[in-house]
Short mmCIF file of C-alpha atoms and ligand atoms in Angstrom, two decimals:
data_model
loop_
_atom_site.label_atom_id
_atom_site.label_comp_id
_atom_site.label_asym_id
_atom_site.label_seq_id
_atom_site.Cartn_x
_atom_site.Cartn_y
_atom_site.Cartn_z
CA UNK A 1 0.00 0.00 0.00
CA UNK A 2 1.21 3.21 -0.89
CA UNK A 3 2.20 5.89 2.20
CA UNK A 4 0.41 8.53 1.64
CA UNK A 5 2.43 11.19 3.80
CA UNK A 6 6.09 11.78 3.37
CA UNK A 7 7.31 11.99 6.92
CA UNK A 8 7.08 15.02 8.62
CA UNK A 9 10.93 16.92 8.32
CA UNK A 10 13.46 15.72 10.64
CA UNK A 11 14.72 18.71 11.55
CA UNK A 12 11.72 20.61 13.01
CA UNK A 13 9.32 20.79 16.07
CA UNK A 14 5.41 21.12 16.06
CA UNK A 15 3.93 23.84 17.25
CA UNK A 16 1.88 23.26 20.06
CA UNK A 17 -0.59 24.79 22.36
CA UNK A 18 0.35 25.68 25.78
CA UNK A 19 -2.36 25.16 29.12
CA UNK A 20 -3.23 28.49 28.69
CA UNK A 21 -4.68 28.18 25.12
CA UNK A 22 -1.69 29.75 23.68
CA UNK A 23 0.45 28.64 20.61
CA UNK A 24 3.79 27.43 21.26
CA UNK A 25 6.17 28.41 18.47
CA UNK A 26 9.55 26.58 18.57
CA UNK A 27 12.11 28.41 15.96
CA UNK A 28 12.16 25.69 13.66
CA UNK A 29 8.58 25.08 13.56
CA UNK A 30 7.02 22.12 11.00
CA UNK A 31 3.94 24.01 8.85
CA UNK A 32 1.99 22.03 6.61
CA UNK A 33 1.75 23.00 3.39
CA UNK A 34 -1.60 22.12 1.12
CA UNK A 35 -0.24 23.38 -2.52
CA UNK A 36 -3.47 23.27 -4.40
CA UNK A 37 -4.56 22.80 -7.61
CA UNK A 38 -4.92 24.80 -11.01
CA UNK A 39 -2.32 27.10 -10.31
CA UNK A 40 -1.45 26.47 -6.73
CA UNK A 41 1.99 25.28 -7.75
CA UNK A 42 2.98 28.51 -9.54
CA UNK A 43 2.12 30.58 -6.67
CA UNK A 44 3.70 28.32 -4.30
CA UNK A 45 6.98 27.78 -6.12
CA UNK A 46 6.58 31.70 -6.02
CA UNK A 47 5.74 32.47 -2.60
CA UNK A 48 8.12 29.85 -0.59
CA UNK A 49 11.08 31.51 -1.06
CA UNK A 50 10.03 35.01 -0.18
CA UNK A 51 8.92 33.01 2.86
CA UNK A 52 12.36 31.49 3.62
CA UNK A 53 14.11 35.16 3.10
CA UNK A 54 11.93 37.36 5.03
CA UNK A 55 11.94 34.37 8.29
CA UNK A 56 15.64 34.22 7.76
CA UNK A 57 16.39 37.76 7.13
CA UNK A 58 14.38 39.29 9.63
CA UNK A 59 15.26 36.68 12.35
CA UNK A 60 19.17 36.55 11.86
CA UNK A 61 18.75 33.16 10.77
CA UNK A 62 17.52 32.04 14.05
CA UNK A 63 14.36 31.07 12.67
CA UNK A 64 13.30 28.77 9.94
CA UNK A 65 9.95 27.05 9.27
CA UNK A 66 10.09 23.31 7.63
CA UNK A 67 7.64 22.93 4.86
CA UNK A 68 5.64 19.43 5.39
CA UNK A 69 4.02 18.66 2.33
CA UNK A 70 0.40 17.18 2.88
CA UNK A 71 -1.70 15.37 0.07
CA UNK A 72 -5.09 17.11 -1.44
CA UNK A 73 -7.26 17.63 -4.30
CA UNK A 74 -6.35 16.48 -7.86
CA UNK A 75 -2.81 15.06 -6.94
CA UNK A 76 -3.86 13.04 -4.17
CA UNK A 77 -6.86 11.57 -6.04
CA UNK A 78 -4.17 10.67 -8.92
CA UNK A 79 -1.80 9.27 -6.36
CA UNK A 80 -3.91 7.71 -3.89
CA UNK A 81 -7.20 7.88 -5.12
CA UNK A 82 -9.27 9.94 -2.68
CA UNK A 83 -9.35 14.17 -3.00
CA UNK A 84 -8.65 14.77 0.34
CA UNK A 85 -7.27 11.41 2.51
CA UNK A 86 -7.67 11.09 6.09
CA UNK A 87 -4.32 10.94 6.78
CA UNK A 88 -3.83 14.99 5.16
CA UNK A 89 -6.52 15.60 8.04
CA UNK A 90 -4.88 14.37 11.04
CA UNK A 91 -1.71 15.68 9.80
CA UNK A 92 -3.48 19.41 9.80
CA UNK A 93 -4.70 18.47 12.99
CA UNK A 94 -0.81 17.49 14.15
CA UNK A 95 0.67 20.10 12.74
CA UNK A 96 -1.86 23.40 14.26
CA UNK A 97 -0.73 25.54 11.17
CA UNK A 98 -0.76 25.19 7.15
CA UNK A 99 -0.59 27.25 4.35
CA UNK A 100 -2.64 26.05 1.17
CA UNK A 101 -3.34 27.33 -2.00
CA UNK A 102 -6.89 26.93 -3.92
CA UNK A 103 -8.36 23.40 -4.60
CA UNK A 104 -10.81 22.66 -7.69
CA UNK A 105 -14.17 21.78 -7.28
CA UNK A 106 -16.24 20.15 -10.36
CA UNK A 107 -19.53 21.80 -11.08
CA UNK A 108 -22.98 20.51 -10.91
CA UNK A 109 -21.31 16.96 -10.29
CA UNK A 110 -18.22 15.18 -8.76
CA UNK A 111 -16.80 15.08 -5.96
CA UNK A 112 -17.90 17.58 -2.73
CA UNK A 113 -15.98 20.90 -2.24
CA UNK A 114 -12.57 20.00 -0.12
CA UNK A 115 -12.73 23.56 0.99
CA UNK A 116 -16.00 23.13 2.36
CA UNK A 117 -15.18 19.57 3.99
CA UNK A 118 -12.14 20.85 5.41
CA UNK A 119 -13.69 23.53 6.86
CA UNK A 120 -16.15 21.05 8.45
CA UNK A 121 -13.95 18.36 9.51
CA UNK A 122 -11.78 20.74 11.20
CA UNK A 123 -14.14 22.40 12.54
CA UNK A 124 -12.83 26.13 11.19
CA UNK A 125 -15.70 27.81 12.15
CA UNK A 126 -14.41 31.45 11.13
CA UNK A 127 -13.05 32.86 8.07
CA UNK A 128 -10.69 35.72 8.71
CA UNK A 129 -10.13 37.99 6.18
CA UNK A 130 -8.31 41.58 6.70
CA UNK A 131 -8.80 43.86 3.75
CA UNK A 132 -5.72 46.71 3.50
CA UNK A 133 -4.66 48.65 0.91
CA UNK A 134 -0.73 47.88 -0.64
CA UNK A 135 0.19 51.32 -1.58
CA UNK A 136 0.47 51.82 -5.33
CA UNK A 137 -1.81 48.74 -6.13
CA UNK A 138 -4.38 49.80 -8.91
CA UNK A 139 -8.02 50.00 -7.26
CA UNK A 140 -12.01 51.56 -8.62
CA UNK A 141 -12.09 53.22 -5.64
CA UNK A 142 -10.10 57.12 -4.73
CA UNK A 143 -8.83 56.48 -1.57
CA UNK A 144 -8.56 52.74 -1.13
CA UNK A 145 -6.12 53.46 1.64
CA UNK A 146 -9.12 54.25 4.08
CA UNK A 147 -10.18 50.66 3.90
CA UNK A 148 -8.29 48.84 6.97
CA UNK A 149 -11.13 45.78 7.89
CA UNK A 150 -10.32 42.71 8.87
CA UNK A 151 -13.63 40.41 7.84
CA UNK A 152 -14.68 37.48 10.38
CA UNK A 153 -17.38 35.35 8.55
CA UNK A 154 -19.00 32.32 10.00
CA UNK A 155 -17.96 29.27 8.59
CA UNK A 156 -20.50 26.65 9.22
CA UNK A 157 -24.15 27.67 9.17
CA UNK A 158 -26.62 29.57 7.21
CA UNK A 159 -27.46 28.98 3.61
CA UNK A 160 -23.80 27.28 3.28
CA UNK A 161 -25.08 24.19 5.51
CA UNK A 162 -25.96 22.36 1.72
CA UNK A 163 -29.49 21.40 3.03
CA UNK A 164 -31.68 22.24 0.18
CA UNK A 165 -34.20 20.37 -1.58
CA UNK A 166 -34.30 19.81 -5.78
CA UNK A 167 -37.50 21.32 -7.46
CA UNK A 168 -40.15 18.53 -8.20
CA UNK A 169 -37.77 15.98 -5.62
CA UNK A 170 -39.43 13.70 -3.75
CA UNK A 171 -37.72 15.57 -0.32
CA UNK A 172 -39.27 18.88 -1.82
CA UNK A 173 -42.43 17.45 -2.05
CA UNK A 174 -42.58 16.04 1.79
CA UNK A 175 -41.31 19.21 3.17
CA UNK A 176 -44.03 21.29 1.20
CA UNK A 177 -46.58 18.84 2.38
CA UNK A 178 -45.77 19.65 5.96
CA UNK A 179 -45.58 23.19 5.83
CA UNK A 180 -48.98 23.12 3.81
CA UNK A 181 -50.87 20.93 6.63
CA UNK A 182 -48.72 21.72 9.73
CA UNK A 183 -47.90 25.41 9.15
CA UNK A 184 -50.58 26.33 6.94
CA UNK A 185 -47.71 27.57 4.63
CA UNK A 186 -48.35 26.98 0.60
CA UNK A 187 -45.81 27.80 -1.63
CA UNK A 188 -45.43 26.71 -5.18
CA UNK A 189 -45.25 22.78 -5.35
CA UNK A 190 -42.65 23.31 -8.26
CA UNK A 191 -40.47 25.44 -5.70
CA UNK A 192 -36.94 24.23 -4.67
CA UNK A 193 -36.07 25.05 -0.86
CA UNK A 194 -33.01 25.29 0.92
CA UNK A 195 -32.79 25.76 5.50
CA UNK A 196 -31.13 28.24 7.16
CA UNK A 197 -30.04 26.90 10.14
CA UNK A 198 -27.93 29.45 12.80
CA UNK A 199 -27.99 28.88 16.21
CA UNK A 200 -26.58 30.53 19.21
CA UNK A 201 -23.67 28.78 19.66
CA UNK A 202 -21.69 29.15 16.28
CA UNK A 203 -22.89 32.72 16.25
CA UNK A 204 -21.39 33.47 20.10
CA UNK A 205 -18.24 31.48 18.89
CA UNK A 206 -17.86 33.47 16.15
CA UNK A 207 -18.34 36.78 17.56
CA UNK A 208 -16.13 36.24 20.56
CA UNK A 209 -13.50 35.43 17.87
CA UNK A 210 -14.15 39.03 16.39
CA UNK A 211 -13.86 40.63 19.96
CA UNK A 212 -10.70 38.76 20.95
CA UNK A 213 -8.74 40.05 17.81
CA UNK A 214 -9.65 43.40 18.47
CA UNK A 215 -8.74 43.40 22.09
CA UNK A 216 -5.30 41.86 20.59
CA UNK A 217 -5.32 43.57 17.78
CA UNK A 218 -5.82 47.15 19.50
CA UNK A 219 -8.73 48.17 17.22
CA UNK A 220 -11.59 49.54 18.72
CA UNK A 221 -14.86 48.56 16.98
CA UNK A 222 -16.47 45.12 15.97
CA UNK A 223 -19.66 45.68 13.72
CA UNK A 224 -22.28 43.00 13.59
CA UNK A 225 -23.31 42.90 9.63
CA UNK A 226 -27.06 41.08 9.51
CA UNK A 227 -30.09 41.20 7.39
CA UNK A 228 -32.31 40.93 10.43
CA UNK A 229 -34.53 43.25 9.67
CA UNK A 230 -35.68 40.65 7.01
CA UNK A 231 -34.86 37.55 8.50
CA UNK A 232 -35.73 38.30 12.23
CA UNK A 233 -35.14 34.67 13.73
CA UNK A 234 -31.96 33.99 12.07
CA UNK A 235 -30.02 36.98 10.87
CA UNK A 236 -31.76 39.12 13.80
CA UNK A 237 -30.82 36.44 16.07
CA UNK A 238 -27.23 36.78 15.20
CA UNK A 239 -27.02 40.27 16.10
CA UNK A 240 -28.82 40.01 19.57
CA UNK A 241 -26.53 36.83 20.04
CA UNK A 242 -23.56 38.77 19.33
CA UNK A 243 -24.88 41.96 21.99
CA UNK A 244 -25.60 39.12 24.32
CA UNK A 245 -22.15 37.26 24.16
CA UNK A 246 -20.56 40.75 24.48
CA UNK A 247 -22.52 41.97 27.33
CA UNK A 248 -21.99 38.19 28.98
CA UNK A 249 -18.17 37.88 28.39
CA UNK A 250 -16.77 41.56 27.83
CA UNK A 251 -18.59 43.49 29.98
CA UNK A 252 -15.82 45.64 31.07
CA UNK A 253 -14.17 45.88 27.74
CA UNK A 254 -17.22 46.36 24.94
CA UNK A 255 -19.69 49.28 25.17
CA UNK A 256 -22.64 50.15 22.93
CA UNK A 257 -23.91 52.93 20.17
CA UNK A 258 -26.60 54.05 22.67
CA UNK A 259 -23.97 54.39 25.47
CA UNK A 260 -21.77 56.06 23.56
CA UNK A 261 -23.30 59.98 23.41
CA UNK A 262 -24.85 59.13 26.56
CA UNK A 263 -22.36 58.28 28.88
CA UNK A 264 -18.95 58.70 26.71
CA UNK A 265 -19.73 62.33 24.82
CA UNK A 266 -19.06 60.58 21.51
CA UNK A 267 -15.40 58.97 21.65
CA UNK A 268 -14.41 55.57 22.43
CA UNK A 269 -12.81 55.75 25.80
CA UNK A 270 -9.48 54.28 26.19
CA UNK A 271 -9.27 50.34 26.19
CA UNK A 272 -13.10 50.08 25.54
CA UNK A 273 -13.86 48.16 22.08
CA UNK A 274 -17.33 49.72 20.37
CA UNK A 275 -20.08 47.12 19.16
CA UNK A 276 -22.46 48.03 16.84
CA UNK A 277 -24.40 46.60 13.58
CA UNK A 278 -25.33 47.50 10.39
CA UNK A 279 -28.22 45.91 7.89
CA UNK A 280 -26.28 44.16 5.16
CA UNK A 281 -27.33 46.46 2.70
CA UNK A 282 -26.18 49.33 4.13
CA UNK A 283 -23.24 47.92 4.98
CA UNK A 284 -22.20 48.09 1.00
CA UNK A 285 -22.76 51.64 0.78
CA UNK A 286 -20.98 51.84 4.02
CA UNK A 287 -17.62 50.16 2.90
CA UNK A 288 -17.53 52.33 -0.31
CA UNK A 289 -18.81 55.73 1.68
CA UNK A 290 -17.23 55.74 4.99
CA UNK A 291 -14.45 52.96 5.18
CA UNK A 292 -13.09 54.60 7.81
CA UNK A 293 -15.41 54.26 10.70
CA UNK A 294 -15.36 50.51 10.44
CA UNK A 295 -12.66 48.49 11.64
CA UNK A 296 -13.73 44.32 12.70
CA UNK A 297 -16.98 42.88 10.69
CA UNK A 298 -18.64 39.96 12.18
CA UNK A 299 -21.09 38.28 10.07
CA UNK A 300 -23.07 35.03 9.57
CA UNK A 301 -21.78 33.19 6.32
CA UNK A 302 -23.33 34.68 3.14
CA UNK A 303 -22.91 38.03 4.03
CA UNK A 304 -19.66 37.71 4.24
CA UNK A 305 -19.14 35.84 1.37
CA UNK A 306 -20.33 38.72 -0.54
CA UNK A 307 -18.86 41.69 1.33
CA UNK A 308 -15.26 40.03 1.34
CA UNK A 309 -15.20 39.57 -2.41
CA UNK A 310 -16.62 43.18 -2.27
CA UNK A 311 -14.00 44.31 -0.21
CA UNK A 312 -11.16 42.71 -1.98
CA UNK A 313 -12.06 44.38 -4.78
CA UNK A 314 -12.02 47.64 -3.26
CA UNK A 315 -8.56 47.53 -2.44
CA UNK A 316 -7.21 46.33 -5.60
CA UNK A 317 -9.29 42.39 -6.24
CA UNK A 318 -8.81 39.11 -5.01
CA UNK A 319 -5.14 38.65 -6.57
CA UNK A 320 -4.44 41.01 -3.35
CA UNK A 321 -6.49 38.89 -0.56
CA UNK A 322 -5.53 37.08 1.90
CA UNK A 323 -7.28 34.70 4.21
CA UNK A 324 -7.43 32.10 6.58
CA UNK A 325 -10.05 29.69 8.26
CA UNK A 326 -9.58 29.46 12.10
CA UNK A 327 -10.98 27.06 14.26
CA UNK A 328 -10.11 26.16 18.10
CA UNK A 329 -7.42 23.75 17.43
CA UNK A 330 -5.86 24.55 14.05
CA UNK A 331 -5.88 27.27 11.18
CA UNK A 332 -5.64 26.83 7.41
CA UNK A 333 -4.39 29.89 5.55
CA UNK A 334 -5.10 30.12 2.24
CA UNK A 335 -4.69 31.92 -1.08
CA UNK A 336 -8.47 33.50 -1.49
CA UNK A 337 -8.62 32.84 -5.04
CA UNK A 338 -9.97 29.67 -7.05
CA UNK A 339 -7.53 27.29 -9.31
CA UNK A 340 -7.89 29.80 -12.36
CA UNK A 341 -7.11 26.51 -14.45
CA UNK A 342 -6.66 28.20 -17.88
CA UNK A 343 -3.54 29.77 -16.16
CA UNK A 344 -2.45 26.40 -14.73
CA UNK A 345 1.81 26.07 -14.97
CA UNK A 346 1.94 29.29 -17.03
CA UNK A 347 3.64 31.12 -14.37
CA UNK A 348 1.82 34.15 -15.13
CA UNK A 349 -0.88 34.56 -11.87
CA UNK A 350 -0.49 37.15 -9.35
CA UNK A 351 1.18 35.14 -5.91
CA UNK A 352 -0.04 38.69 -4.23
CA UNK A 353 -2.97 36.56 -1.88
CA UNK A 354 -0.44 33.73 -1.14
CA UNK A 355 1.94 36.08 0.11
CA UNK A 356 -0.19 38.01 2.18
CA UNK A 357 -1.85 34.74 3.30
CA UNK A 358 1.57 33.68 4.55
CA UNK A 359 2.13 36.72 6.30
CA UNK A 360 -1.05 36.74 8.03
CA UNK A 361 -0.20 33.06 9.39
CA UNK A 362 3.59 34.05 10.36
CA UNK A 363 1.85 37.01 12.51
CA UNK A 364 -0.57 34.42 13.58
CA UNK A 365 2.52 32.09 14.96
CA UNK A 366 3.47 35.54 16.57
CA UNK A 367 6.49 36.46 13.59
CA UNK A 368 5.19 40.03 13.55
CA UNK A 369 8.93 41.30 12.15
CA UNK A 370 8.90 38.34 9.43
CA UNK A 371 5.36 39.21 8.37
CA UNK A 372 5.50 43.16 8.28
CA UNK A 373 8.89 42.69 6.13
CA UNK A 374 6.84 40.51 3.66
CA UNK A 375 4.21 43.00 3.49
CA UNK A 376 6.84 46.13 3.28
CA UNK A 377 8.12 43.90 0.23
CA UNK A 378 5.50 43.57 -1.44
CA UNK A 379 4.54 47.12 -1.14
CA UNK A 380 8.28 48.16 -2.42
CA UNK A 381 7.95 45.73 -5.46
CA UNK A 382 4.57 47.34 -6.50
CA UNK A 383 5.86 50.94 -6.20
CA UNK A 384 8.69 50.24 -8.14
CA UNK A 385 5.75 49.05 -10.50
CA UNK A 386 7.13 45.60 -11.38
CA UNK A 387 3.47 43.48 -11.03
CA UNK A 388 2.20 40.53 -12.59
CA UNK A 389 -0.01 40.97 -15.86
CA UNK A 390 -3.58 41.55 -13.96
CA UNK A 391 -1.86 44.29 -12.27
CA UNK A 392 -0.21 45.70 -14.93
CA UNK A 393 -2.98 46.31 -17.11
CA UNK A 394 -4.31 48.55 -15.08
CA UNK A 395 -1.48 50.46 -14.21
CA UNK A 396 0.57 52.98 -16.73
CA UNK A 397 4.28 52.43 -17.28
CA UNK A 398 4.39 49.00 -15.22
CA UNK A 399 7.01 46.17 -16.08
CA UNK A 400 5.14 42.65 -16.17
CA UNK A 401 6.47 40.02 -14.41
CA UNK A 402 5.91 36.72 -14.35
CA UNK A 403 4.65 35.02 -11.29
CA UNK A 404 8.18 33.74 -9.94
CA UNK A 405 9.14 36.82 -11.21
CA UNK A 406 7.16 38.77 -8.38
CA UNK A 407 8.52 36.58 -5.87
CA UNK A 408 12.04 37.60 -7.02
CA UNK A 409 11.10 40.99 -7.23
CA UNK A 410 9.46 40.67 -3.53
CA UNK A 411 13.03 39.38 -2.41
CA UNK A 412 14.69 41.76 -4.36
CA UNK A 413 13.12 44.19 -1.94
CA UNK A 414 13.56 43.14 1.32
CA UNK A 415 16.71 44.47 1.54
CA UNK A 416 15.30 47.98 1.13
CA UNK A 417 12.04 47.41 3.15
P1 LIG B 501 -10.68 31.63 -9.94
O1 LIG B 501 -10.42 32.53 -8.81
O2 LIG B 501 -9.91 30.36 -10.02
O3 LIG B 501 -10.37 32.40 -11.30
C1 LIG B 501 -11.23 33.24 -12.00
C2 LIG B 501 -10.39 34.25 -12.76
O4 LIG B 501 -9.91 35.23 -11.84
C3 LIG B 501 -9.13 33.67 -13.39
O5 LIG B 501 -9.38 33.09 -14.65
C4 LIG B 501 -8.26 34.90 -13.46
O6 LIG B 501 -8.63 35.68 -14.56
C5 LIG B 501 -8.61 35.65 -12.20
N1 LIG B 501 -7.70 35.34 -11.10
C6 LIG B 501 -7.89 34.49 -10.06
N2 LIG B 501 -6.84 34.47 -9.24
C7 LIG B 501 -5.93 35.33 -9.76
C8 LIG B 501 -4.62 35.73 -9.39
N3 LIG B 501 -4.02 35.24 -8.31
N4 LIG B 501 -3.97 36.61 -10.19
C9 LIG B 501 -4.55 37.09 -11.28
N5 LIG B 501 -5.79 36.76 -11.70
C10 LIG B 501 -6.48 35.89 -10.95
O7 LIG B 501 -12.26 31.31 -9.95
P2 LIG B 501 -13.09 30.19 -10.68
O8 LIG B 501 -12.69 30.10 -12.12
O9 LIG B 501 -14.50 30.50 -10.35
O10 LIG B 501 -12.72 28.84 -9.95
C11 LIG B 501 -11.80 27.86 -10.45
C12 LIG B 501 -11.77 26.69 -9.48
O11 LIG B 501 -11.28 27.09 -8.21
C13 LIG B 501 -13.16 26.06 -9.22
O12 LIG B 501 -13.01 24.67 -9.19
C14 LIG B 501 -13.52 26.59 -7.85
O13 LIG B 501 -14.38 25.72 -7.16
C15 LIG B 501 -12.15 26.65 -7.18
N6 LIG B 501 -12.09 27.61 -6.04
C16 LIG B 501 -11.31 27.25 -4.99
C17 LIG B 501 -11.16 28.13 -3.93
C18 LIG B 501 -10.32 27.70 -2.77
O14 LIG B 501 -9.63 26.71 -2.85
N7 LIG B 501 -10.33 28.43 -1.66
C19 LIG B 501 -11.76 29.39 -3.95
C20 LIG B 501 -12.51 29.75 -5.08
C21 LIG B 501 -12.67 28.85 -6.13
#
């Protein structure tokens, strides 16, 4: 039978978590690494070396992170013939941290999304997304610099939950019956339906997620984003859930909109973290109108599937995105794109979200001097407008590089950042 790891590298340590719920970061820490399909490869052959030179120049060489390859998506079903084996699982489980770039998923057919099991079978119950501006990347908007969110979408419920019914299915049919003589509800027989489950305890997880970061994080307001004006018992429910978890768990740290002309003559006081919401809606004009007075977004899982993408864009599209998917006991950081096949080993994409996905995670592992030298890199390499062809297109005067090439470019600049 064929092994389907390789063995994790000899000369590193796992990262652990200490009593206290905190990671444990040795200096030669093992991270898994998920490449992806499509063009995963490219960005990874792209982005692993700026890795390696921003850890080693920013630590003296003290640090370095061994890469353990893990098994997924159409590689592993070639090799091993299953998309995502068990054994890449508990080896995300072992290893606490990975990196990972997109996986494909086969439309209207095939196998399930591994994004979407992952993110169940490890339980990564919030997407984390910050959305900054990189000076001198192209963007729609005039002052894309204003936009400085970081996005925390819930991973697990909602309309996401795949529990829907196929028009004219026999499951439609049952579930129409008994809302016709149970509920006295009668919709279209031909209708398909879909549930909408969210319940108090993925909401509260979530949210006290969102607060957490922003204690840590030193930014002072978490908005709940809901449609609950609409959908009272589900998207309404997530925003009293969310009050109620803050006014349970942070009552000396969070204070409210009423509370804050009241008691606080209209500015934050010092150490206190502002919650609020904002209908979904409004939250669009919002983003685009006044980026400024929003800081930590926590939303149930379709919302935020449409204001990250949203988001991204403002700031110069989803070439430029990072992310990750958090849960309790590990984190996946990933590359916010999709495969973009028909660029597949062309070494042309734009390894922008990988890198800033891999400096998210090295801040994440507490690396805050390896991550911001990434970033600064990054930023010098645009400014000196050398930028892979999406990029380029948009901006006057830029030199096109290939996708390695940015990575080069990015190391190129480390030295100056
Ligand atoms: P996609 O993001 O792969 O690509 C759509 C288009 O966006 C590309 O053709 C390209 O023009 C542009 N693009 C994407 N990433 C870019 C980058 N880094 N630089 C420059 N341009 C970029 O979206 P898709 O075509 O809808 O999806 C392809 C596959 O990826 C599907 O199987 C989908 O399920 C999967 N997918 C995976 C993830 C994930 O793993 N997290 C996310 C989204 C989609």
């Amino acid at each position: 039978m064929k092994q389907v790891l390789k063995p994790p590298p000899a000369q590193g340590e796992w990262i652990t978590w200490t009593d206290g719920g905190r990671l444990s970061v040795p200096d030669n820490p093992i991270i898994g690494l998920i490449e992806g399909d499509g063009v995963g490869p490219d960005i990874w052959a792209a982005a692993q070396p700026v890795f390696d030179a921003a850890v080693e120049r920013a630590s003296g060489g003290k640090r370095r992170i061994h890469w353990w390859e893990l098994p997924a998506g159409e590689k592993a079903s070639d090799r091993f013939g299953r998309h995502l084996p068990d054994e890449t699982l508990d080896a995300v489980r072992k290893a606490v941290v990975v990196i990972k770039g997109p996986l494909t998923t086969p439309v209207g057919g095939g196998h399930r999304s591994l994004n979407v099991t992952l993110r169940q079978e490890l339980d990564l119950y919030a997407c984390v997304r910050p959305v900054k501006y990189v000076p001198g990347t192209p963007s729609p908007v005039k002052r894309p610099e204003d936009v400085d969110m970081v996005i925390f979408r819930e991973n697990t419920e909602d309309l996401y939950a795949g529990i829907e019914w196929k028009s004219g299915a026999d499951e439609a049919h049952r579930v129409l019956g008994f809302l016709r003589d149970h509920m006295n509800i009668v919709l279209d027989e031909a209708s398909g339906l879909g549930v909408k489950p969210m319940s108090p305890r993925a909401t509260k997880r979530l949210v006290r997620r969102a607060i957490r970061f922003a204690m840590e994080a030193d930014r002072k307001k978490v908005t709940l984003v809901h449609k609950g004006n609409i959908m009272k018992f589900t998207e309404g429910a997530f925003r009293d859930w969310g009050y109620e978890l803050a006014r349970e768990e942070f009552p000396e740290t969070v204070i409210f909109e009423d509370e804050l002309s009241s008691r606080y003559s209209g500015a934050i006081p010092e150490g206190k973290i502002l919650m609020n919401d904002r209908i979904a809606d409004a939250m669009f004009q919002q983003v685009l109108l006044r980026p400024k007075e929003y800081e930590v977004l926590a939303m149930p899982n379709l919302n935020g599937d449409y204001l990250s993408d949203a988001l991204a864009a403002q700031v110069g599209g989803l070439g430029m995105a990072p992310g990750a998917n958090m849960g309790d006991a590990c984190a996946i950081f990933e590359a916010t794109h999709g495969s973009a096949p028909k660029y597949a080993g062309l070494d042309k994409i734009n390894p922008g979200s990988m890198l800033l996905s891999g400096a998210m995670m090295l801040e994440h592992i507490g690396w805050k001097a390896e991550a911001d030298l990434i970033v600064r890199g990054i930023t010098a390499a645009i400014q000196a407008r050398t930028v892979t062809y999406d990029l380029a297109r948009l901006m006057p005067e830029a030199r096109e590089v290939s996708c390695s090439g940015f990575g080069r470019a990015v190391i190129e600049h480390l030295g100056s950042a």
